[in-house]
Short mmCIF file of C-alpha atoms and ligand atoms in Angstrom, two decimals:
data_model
loop_
_atom_site.label_atom_id
_atom_site.label_comp_id
_atom_site.label_asym_id
_atom_site.label_seq_id
_atom_site.Cartn_x
_atom_site.Cartn_y
_atom_site.Cartn_z
CA UNK W 1 112.27 107.81 70.54
CA UNK W 2 109.08 105.88 71.21
CA UNK W 3 105.88 107.98 71.04
CA UNK W 4 102.24 107.17 72.12
CA UNK W 5 99.20 108.59 70.55
CA UNK W 6 96.03 109.24 72.82
CA UNK W 7 92.93 110.77 71.32
CA UNK W 8 95.24 112.17 68.46
CA UNK W 9 97.80 113.75 70.68
CA UNK W 10 101.24 112.45 70.48
CA UNK W 11 103.37 112.10 73.49
CA UNK W 12 107.20 111.10 73.83
CA UNK W 13 108.37 108.61 76.14
CA UNK W 14 110.99 109.91 78.66
CA UNK W 15 110.99 106.68 80.74
CA UNK W 16 109.30 103.74 82.23
CA UNK W 17 108.14 104.53 85.85
CA UNK W 18 106.66 101.16 86.92
CA UNK W 19 105.35 98.13 85.22
CA UNK W 20 102.84 95.36 86.55
CA UNK W 21 101.53 92.06 84.84
CA UNK W 22 99.84 93.53 81.77
CA UNK W 23 100.25 97.24 82.75
CA UNK W 24 103.07 99.61 82.45
CA UNK W 25 103.41 103.38 83.45
CA UNK W 26 105.51 105.73 81.32
CA UNK W 27 106.76 109.31 81.91
CA UNK W 28 106.05 111.15 78.82
CA UNK W 29 106.24 114.68 77.38
CA UNK W 30 103.76 116.41 74.99
CA UNK W 31 104.47 118.77 72.23
CA UNK W 32 104.69 121.71 74.67
CA UNK W 33 107.10 119.76 76.86
CA UNK W 34 104.53 119.28 79.81
CA UNK W 35 105.15 116.25 81.79
CA UNK W 36 102.68 113.50 82.14
CA UNK W 37 102.33 110.12 83.36
CA UNK W 38 100.54 107.47 80.84
CA UNK W 39 99.27 104.08 82.11
CA UNK W 40 99.02 101.51 79.43
CA UNK W 41 97.23 98.36 80.05
CA UNK W 42 97.21 95.37 77.51
CA UNK W 43 93.86 93.78 77.49
CA UNK W 44 94.80 91.06 74.98
CA UNK W 45 94.91 88.60 77.80
CA UNK W 46 92.27 90.09 80.05
CA UNK W 47 88.90 88.47 80.68
CA UNK W 48 85.81 90.23 80.62
CA UNK W 49 85.49 90.93 84.40
CA UNK W 50 89.13 92.43 84.42
CA UNK W 51 88.14 94.64 81.58
CA UNK W 52 84.96 95.59 83.37
CA UNK W 53 87.03 96.19 86.59
CA UNK W 54 89.20 98.62 84.75
CA UNK W 55 86.66 100.58 83.21
CA UNK W 56 85.06 100.88 86.74
CA UNK W 57 88.09 102.29 88.16
CA UNK W 58 88.51 104.79 85.30
CA UNK W 59 84.73 106.09 85.43
CA UNK W 60 85.36 106.49 89.31
CA UNK W 61 88.83 108.07 88.74
CA UNK W 62 87.28 110.59 86.32
CA UNK W 63 84.25 111.34 88.22
CA UNK W 64 86.31 111.97 91.60
CA UNK W 65 88.59 114.74 89.84
CA UNK W 66 85.95 117.21 90.81
CA UNK W 67 85.88 116.34 94.40
CA UNK W 68 89.57 116.42 95.88
CA UNK W 69 92.92 117.73 94.75
CA UNK W 70 94.26 114.63 96.63
CA UNK W 71 93.14 112.30 93.90
CA UNK W 72 95.68 111.96 90.86
CA UNK W 73 94.40 114.04 87.66
CA UNK W 74 93.17 111.89 84.83
CA UNK W 75 93.42 114.26 81.97
CA UNK W 76 92.11 111.76 79.09
CA UNK W 77 91.81 108.18 78.39
CA UNK W 78 91.43 105.78 75.33
CA UNK W 79 89.88 102.38 75.71
CA UNK W 80 89.76 99.76 72.91
CA UNK W 81 89.30 95.83 73.10
CA UNK W 82 93.20 95.33 73.03
CA UNK W 83 94.47 98.33 75.31
CA UNK W 84 93.68 101.13 77.80
CA UNK W 85 95.87 104.27 77.70
CA UNK W 86 95.27 106.73 80.74
CA UNK W 87 96.70 110.17 80.43
CA UNK W 88 97.60 111.45 84.02
CA UNK W 89 99.27 113.76 86.28
CA UNK W 90 103.08 112.80 86.63
CA UNK W 91 104.27 112.76 90.43
CA UNK W 92 107.82 113.00 91.46
CA UNK W 93 108.08 110.03 93.77
CA UNK W 94 105.80 107.44 95.22
CA UNK W 95 105.31 107.37 99.03
CA UNK W 96 106.90 103.80 99.28
CA UNK W 97 110.16 104.74 97.64
CA UNK W 98 110.08 108.25 99.68
CA UNK W 99 109.88 106.31 102.87
CA UNK W 100 112.41 103.66 101.89
CA UNK W 101 114.97 106.33 101.10
CA UNK W 102 114.73 108.04 104.55
CA UNK W 103 115.29 106.95 108.30
CA UNK W 104 113.10 109.50 109.91
CA UNK W 105 110.10 111.84 108.78
CA UNK W 106 109.88 115.35 109.83
CA UNK W 107 106.72 115.87 112.03
CA UNK W 108 105.43 118.63 109.78
CA UNK W 109 105.78 116.54 106.51
CA UNK W 110 104.09 113.64 108.27
CA UNK W 111 101.17 115.53 109.65
CA UNK W 112 100.86 117.18 106.21
CA UNK W 113 100.98 113.84 104.37
CA UNK W 114 98.59 112.45 106.75
CA UNK W 115 96.04 115.30 106.22
CA UNK W 116 96.49 114.57 102.24
CA UNK W 117 95.85 110.63 102.88
CA UNK W 118 92.83 111.33 104.94
CA UNK W 119 91.48 113.64 102.40
CA UNK W 120 91.85 111.49 99.56
CA UNK W 121 90.49 108.20 101.30
CA UNK W 122 87.44 110.22 102.77
CA UNK W 123 86.63 111.41 99.27
CA UNK W 124 86.57 107.80 97.78
CA UNK W 125 84.65 106.55 100.75
CA UNK W 126 82.04 109.34 100.35
CA UNK W 127 81.44 107.99 96.83
CA UNK W 128 81.03 104.35 98.21
CA UNK W 129 84.55 103.15 97.18
CA UNK W 130 86.42 101.00 99.70
CA UNK W 131 90.00 100.75 98.81
CA UNK W 132 91.01 97.61 101.09
CA UNK W 133 94.55 97.29 99.97
CA UNK W 134 95.99 100.68 100.87
CA UNK W 135 99.86 101.02 100.93
CA UNK W 136 102.55 103.70 100.46
CA UNK W 137 102.81 102.89 96.78
CA UNK W 138 99.25 103.78 96.22
CA UNK W 139 100.28 107.50 97.17
CA UNK W 140 102.52 109.70 94.89
CA UNK W 141 104.18 113.07 95.86
CA UNK W 142 103.06 115.82 93.55
CA UNK W 143 104.52 119.31 94.20
CA UNK W 144 104.86 118.62 97.80
CA UNK W 145 101.52 116.94 98.37
CA UNK W 146 100.25 113.37 98.47
CA UNK W 147 97.91 112.10 95.70
CA UNK W 148 96.02 108.77 95.59
CA UNK W 149 96.69 107.01 92.31
CA UNK W 150 94.42 104.18 92.52
CA UNK W 151 91.20 102.73 94.09
CA UNK W 152 91.99 99.23 94.33
CA UNK W 153 88.83 98.84 92.04
CA UNK W 154 90.92 97.23 88.97
CA UNK W 155 91.80 93.66 89.28
CA UNK W 156 95.63 93.12 89.91
CA UNK W 157 96.16 91.75 86.18
CA UNK W 158 97.88 88.50 86.52
CA UNK W 159 101.52 89.60 87.35
CA UNK W 160 103.85 87.64 85.44
CA UNK W 161 106.75 86.98 88.11
CA UNK W 162 109.55 88.30 85.98
CA UNK W 163 108.50 92.08 85.61
CA UNK W 164 106.20 92.36 88.69
CA UNK W 165 105.70 96.17 89.78
CA UNK W 166 108.55 95.48 92.41
CA UNK W 167 108.07 99.03 93.43
CA UNK W 168 104.28 98.88 93.74
CA UNK W 169 104.24 96.61 96.95
CA UNK W 170 102.05 94.15 95.25
CA UNK W 171 100.78 91.47 97.67
CA UNK W 172 102.22 93.01 100.94
CA UNK W 173 100.39 91.70 104.05
CA UNK W 174 101.90 94.55 106.16
CA UNK W 175 98.98 96.88 105.78
CA UNK W 176 96.26 94.12 105.85
CA UNK W 177 93.64 94.64 108.58
CA UNK W 178 92.51 91.84 110.95
CA UNK W 179 88.95 91.56 109.89
CA UNK W 180 90.12 90.97 106.16
CA UNK W 181 92.02 87.83 107.30
CA UNK W 182 89.31 86.81 109.54
CA UNK W 183 86.59 87.51 107.12
CA UNK W 184 85.43 84.08 106.24
CA UNK W 185 82.27 85.35 104.21
CA UNK W 186 84.08 86.38 101.16
CA UNK W 187 84.85 83.12 98.76
CA UNK W 188 88.75 82.83 98.52
CA UNK W 189 90.99 84.20 95.72
CA UNK W 190 89.20 86.94 93.62
CA UNK W 191 87.04 89.19 95.80
CA UNK W 192 89.18 90.68 98.43
CA UNK W 193 86.87 91.36 101.60
CA UNK W 194 85.76 95.01 101.06
CA UNK W 195 83.90 94.51 104.56
CA UNK W 196 83.86 98.01 105.64
CA UNK W 197 85.45 101.68 105.57
CA UNK W 198 87.39 100.64 108.93
CA UNK W 199 89.66 98.47 106.97
CA UNK W 200 91.14 101.35 105.26
CA UNK W 201 91.55 103.24 108.61
CA UNK W 202 93.47 100.06 110.00
CA UNK W 203 95.71 100.35 106.61
CA UNK W 204 96.42 104.37 106.92
CA UNK W 205 97.42 103.69 110.54
CA UNK W 206 100.09 101.05 109.35
CA UNK W 207 101.40 103.88 106.80
CA UNK W 208 101.28 106.65 109.62
CA UNK W 209 102.99 104.14 112.09
CA UNK W 210 105.83 103.57 109.58
CA UNK W 211 106.16 107.17 109.10
CA UNK W 212 106.61 107.48 113.09
CA UNK W 213 108.74 104.43 113.95
CA UNK W 214 110.41 103.35 110.53
CA UNK W 215 108.55 100.42 109.92
CA UNK W 216 105.27 98.82 109.69
CA UNK W 217 103.61 97.07 113.26
CA UNK W 218 104.28 93.60 111.99
CA UNK W 219 107.22 94.21 109.70
CA UNK W 220 109.68 92.16 111.98
CA UNK W 221 107.58 88.98 111.60
CA UNK W 222 109.00 87.73 108.37
CA UNK W 223 107.16 84.42 108.20
CA UNK W 224 104.09 85.39 106.34
CA UNK W 225 101.48 82.89 108.16
CA UNK W 226 103.13 84.09 111.49
CA UNK W 227 102.49 87.51 110.19
CA UNK W 228 98.74 86.85 109.47
CA UNK W 229 98.44 85.15 112.86
CA UNK W 230 100.02 88.21 114.91
CA UNK W 231 97.63 90.55 113.16
CA UNK W 232 94.56 88.84 114.37
CA UNK W 233 95.72 87.92 117.71
CA UNK W 234 94.49 90.17 120.42
CA UNK W 235 97.12 88.60 122.65
CA UNK W 236 99.81 89.94 120.57
CA UNK W 237 100.59 93.42 121.49
CA UNK W 238 101.20 96.26 119.00
CA UNK W 239 104.20 98.28 120.34
CA UNK W 240 103.97 102.09 120.63
CA UNK W 241 107.27 103.28 121.89
CA UNK W 242 106.61 106.47 123.71
CA UNK W 243 107.08 109.87 121.50
CA UNK W 244 106.71 113.63 122.48
CA UNK W 245 103.78 113.98 120.04
CA UNK W 246 100.91 112.82 122.34
CA UNK W 247 98.39 113.49 119.70
CA UNK W 248 100.05 111.37 117.27
CA UNK W 249 100.41 108.64 119.52
CA UNK W 250 96.49 108.70 120.25
CA UNK W 251 95.89 108.57 116.51
CA UNK W 252 98.27 105.59 116.09
CA UNK W 253 96.53 103.54 119.11
CA UNK W 254 92.99 104.48 117.86
CA UNK W 255 93.65 103.34 114.07
CA UNK W 256 95.57 100.01 115.28
CA UNK W 257 92.51 98.70 117.14
CA UNK W 258 91.98 94.99 116.04
CA UNK W 259 88.09 95.34 116.51
CA UNK W 260 86.76 97.38 113.53
CA UNK W 261 83.76 98.34 115.45
CA UNK W 262 85.89 99.84 118.30
CA UNK W 263 88.27 101.43 115.83
CA UNK W 264 88.33 105.30 115.21
CA UNK W 265 86.40 106.21 111.93
CA UNK W 266 87.65 108.48 109.22
CA UNK W 267 85.34 111.13 110.38
CA UNK W 268 86.77 111.22 113.71
CA UNK W 269 90.26 111.31 112.36
CA UNK W 270 89.33 114.41 110.45
CA UNK W 271 88.38 116.05 113.65
CA UNK W 272 91.35 114.54 115.68
CA UNK W 273 93.51 117.23 117.77
CA UNK W 274 96.49 115.71 115.87
CA UNK W 275 95.35 117.61 112.54
CA UNK W 276 94.38 121.00 114.34
CA UNK W 277 96.69 121.46 117.25
CA UNK W 278 100.26 122.85 116.72
CA UNK W 279 103.02 120.30 117.64
C1 LIG C 1 111.29 103.59 92.05
N1 LIG C 1 110.98 104.77 90.97
C2 LIG C 1 109.66 104.80 90.30
C3 LIG C 1 109.22 106.05 89.59
C4 LIG C 1 109.52 107.32 90.41
O1 LIG C 1 108.35 107.49 91.23
C5 LIG C 1 107.05 107.63 90.69
C6 LIG C 1 106.81 108.70 89.81
C7 LIG C 1 105.65 108.93 89.26
C8 LIG C 1 104.60 107.98 89.76
C9 LIG C 1 103.39 108.32 89.16
N2 LIG C 1 102.85 109.77 88.81
N3 LIG C 1 101.56 109.67 88.12
C10 LIG C 1 101.08 108.44 88.27
C11 LIG C 1 99.85 107.77 87.87
C12 LIG C 1 99.65 106.48 87.82
C13 LIG C 1 100.65 105.56 88.38
C14 LIG C 1 101.94 106.08 88.74
O2 LIG C 1 102.79 105.08 89.42
C15 LIG C 1 102.63 103.81 89.30
C16 LIG C 1 103.53 103.13 90.30
C17 LIG C 1 105.02 103.20 89.60
C18 LIG C 1 105.89 102.33 90.46
C19 LIG C 1 106.04 102.81 92.05
C20 LIG C 1 104.62 102.56 92.54
C21 LIG C 1 103.40 103.65 91.63
C22 LIG C 1 102.05 107.57 88.75
C23 LIG C 1 104.66 107.02 90.49
C24 LIG C 1 105.90 106.68 91.20
C25 LIG C 1 110.71 107.31 91.22
C26 LIG C 1 110.84 106.19 91.89
#
């Protein structure tokens, strides 16, 4: 069986969890049979800017360990000119897979997971990080609670079409905020518009919408251009079928406001009755 050595410690590969363009995530065991996730990044093809973005993500992940349990644990890492190894906490399941496997989400799980997501994103915002590409695949369930596994800082290494991380929802538009689509200031391609924290609130709202209604607000529009148009079209109404949890309905309507200035803030979401009142 294959092994990986990080800072002199040997790990036994159990299986591959996911793979991207030049990155792979393995489930491994150490000599004490403790389970870990190891993220491997091949830097041979990476340009200096990409290497820099990975180092930046690792520095932030390493620093934010101290601030919240809802950030995935990073135990150690090894960076050379040709590869990166990150030794991380291993979860049971990513939220995207978990959502895909179930029709409905029970209200208690939904509220608990919402609290976890808010805490994780509040933590990165407090340290000046705006994810700007939040989706269920960025969260993993570890012993029943959700943890954020990446900050959207590291460039998406050019995914070779064959092994694109199919479960990681790379490139989905279903969680994209209107202002990111309309934002003409950022030059096309490379730099996603990280214009403001409210964009992450819209994406989180789309995740909660999916946990409430079983699909994201614009899921039914399959044509990508039509989908982008609907997201920015204020005359295209987002449907909010009536539900018994009125606080939840208010959270959804407050997150999915197209004007970022009128959209609820993360701070207000943390104080919202949905998190504090029983059912
Ligand atoms: C489809 N199948 C996949 C494996 C398994 O789900 C996961 C298990 C562990 C994890 C994980 N833990 N720590 C992790 C630390 C970093 C990255 C991680 O994943 C990355 C990427 C893997 C593909 C799905 C999106 C996240 C990490 C994540 C998914 C069961 C479902």
